[in-house]
CSV table of C-alpha atoms in Angstrom, one decimal:
chain,number,residue,atom,x,y,z
A,1,MET,CA,128.5,62.0,82.7
A,2,ASN,CA,128.2,64.7,85.3
A,3,ASN,CA,131.7,65.2,86.9
A,4,GLN,CA,130.4,67.7,89.5
A,5,ILE,CA,130.0,66.2,93.0
A,6,THR,CA,127.7,67.9,95.5
A,7,ILE,CA,128.7,67.5,99.2
A,8,GLN,CA,126.8,69.1,102.1
A,9,LYS,CA,127.9,69.3,105.7
A,10,SER,CA,125.5,67.9,108.4
A,11,GLU,CA,125.6,67.8,112.1
A,12,LYS,CA,127.2,64.3,112.2
A,13,GLY,CA,129.2,64.3,109.0
A,14,TRP,CA,128.9,64.9,105.3
A,15,ILE,CA,126.3,64.0,102.7
A,16,LEU,CA,127.5,63.1,99.2
A,17,GLU,CA,125.3,62.5,96.1
A,18,LEU,CA,127.0,59.5,94.5
A,19,PRO,CA,127.8,60.0,90.8
A,20,ASP,CA,125.8,57.6,88.6
A,21,GLU,CA,129.0,55.9,87.3
A,22,PHE,CA,130.2,55.3,90.8
A,23,ALA,CA,126.8,54.0,92.0
A,24,GLU,CA,126.7,51.6,89.1
A,25,SER,CA,130.3,50.4,89.7
A,26,ILE,CA,129.5,49.5,93.4
A,27,GLY,CA,126.1,48.0,92.7
A,28,VAL,CA,123.8,50.5,94.2
A,29,GLU,CA,120.8,52.4,92.7
A,30,LYS,CA,121.5,55.6,90.8
A,31,ASN,CA,120.8,58.8,92.8
A,32,SER,CA,121.8,57.0,96.0
A,33,ILE,CA,123.4,59.1,98.8
A,34,GLY,CA,126.5,58.5,100.8
A,35,LEU,CA,126.7,59.5,104.4
A,36,LEU,CA,130.3,60.1,105.5
A,37,GLY,CA,131.3,60.1,109.1
A,38,TYR,CA,134.4,59.6,111.2
A,39,LYS,CA,134.8,57.0,114.0
A,40,ASP,CA,137.8,55.4,115.7
A,41,GLY,CA,140.2,57.0,113.3
A,42,LYS,CA,138.4,55.8,110.2
A,43,ILE,CA,136.0,57.3,107.7
A,44,GLU,CA,132.8,55.3,107.5
A,45,VAL,CA,130.3,55.5,104.7
A,46,GLU,CA,126.6,54.5,104.8
A,47,VAL,CA,124.8,54.3,101.4
A,48,LEU,CA,121.1,55.3,101.4
A,49,PRO,CA,118.9,54.5,98.4
A,50,PRO,CA,117.0,57.3,96.6
A,51,PRO,CA,113.6,58.1,98.1
A,52,SER,CA,110.7,56.2,96.7
A,53,PRO,CA,108.0,58.2,94.6
A,54,GLU,CA,105.6,57.6,97.5
A,55,LEU,CA,108.0,59.2,100.0
A,56,LYS,CA,108.6,62.2,97.7
A,57,GLU,CA,104.8,62.6,97.3
A,58,SER,CA,104.3,62.4,101.1
A,59,VAL,CA,107.0,65.0,101.8
A,60,ASP,CA,105.7,67.4,99.1
A,61,ARG,CA,102.1,67.0,100.6
A,62,ILE,CA,103.3,67.7,104.1
A,63,PHE,CA,105.5,70.6,103.1
A,64,ASN,CA,102.7,72.2,101.2
A,65,LYS,CA,100.3,71.7,104.0
A,66,TYR,CA,102.6,73.3,106.6
A,67,LYS,CA,104.5,75.7,104.3
A,68,ASP,CA,103.5,78.8,106.3
A,69,ALA,CA,104.6,77.2,109.6
A,70,PHE,CA,108.0,76.1,108.1
A,71,GLU,CA,108.6,79.7,106.8
A,72,GLU,CA,107.8,81.1,110.2
A,73,MET,CA,110.2,78.7,111.9
A,74,LYS,CA,112.9,79.6,109.4
A,75,ARG,CA,112.2,83.3,110.0
A,76,LEU,CA,112.5,82.8,113.8
A,77,GLY,CA,115.7,80.8,113.3
A,78,ASP,CA,114.2,77.5,114.6
């Protein structure tokens, strides 16, 4: 079991990779992601399933097609 938890800050909250044991215990797919936010004095969590193989393939294809443009935007700070 991996005891390390990865959390990333986003514009609207925090992104948490759910540990497999936790995902299993709450009945969601392994590799699901938790989105943590704050509203009305409470922490709210939305669970997103892992991306499908089709979505991953589509993202990779688009990234590779526009890789130069993405690198230029990153260089410009966009």
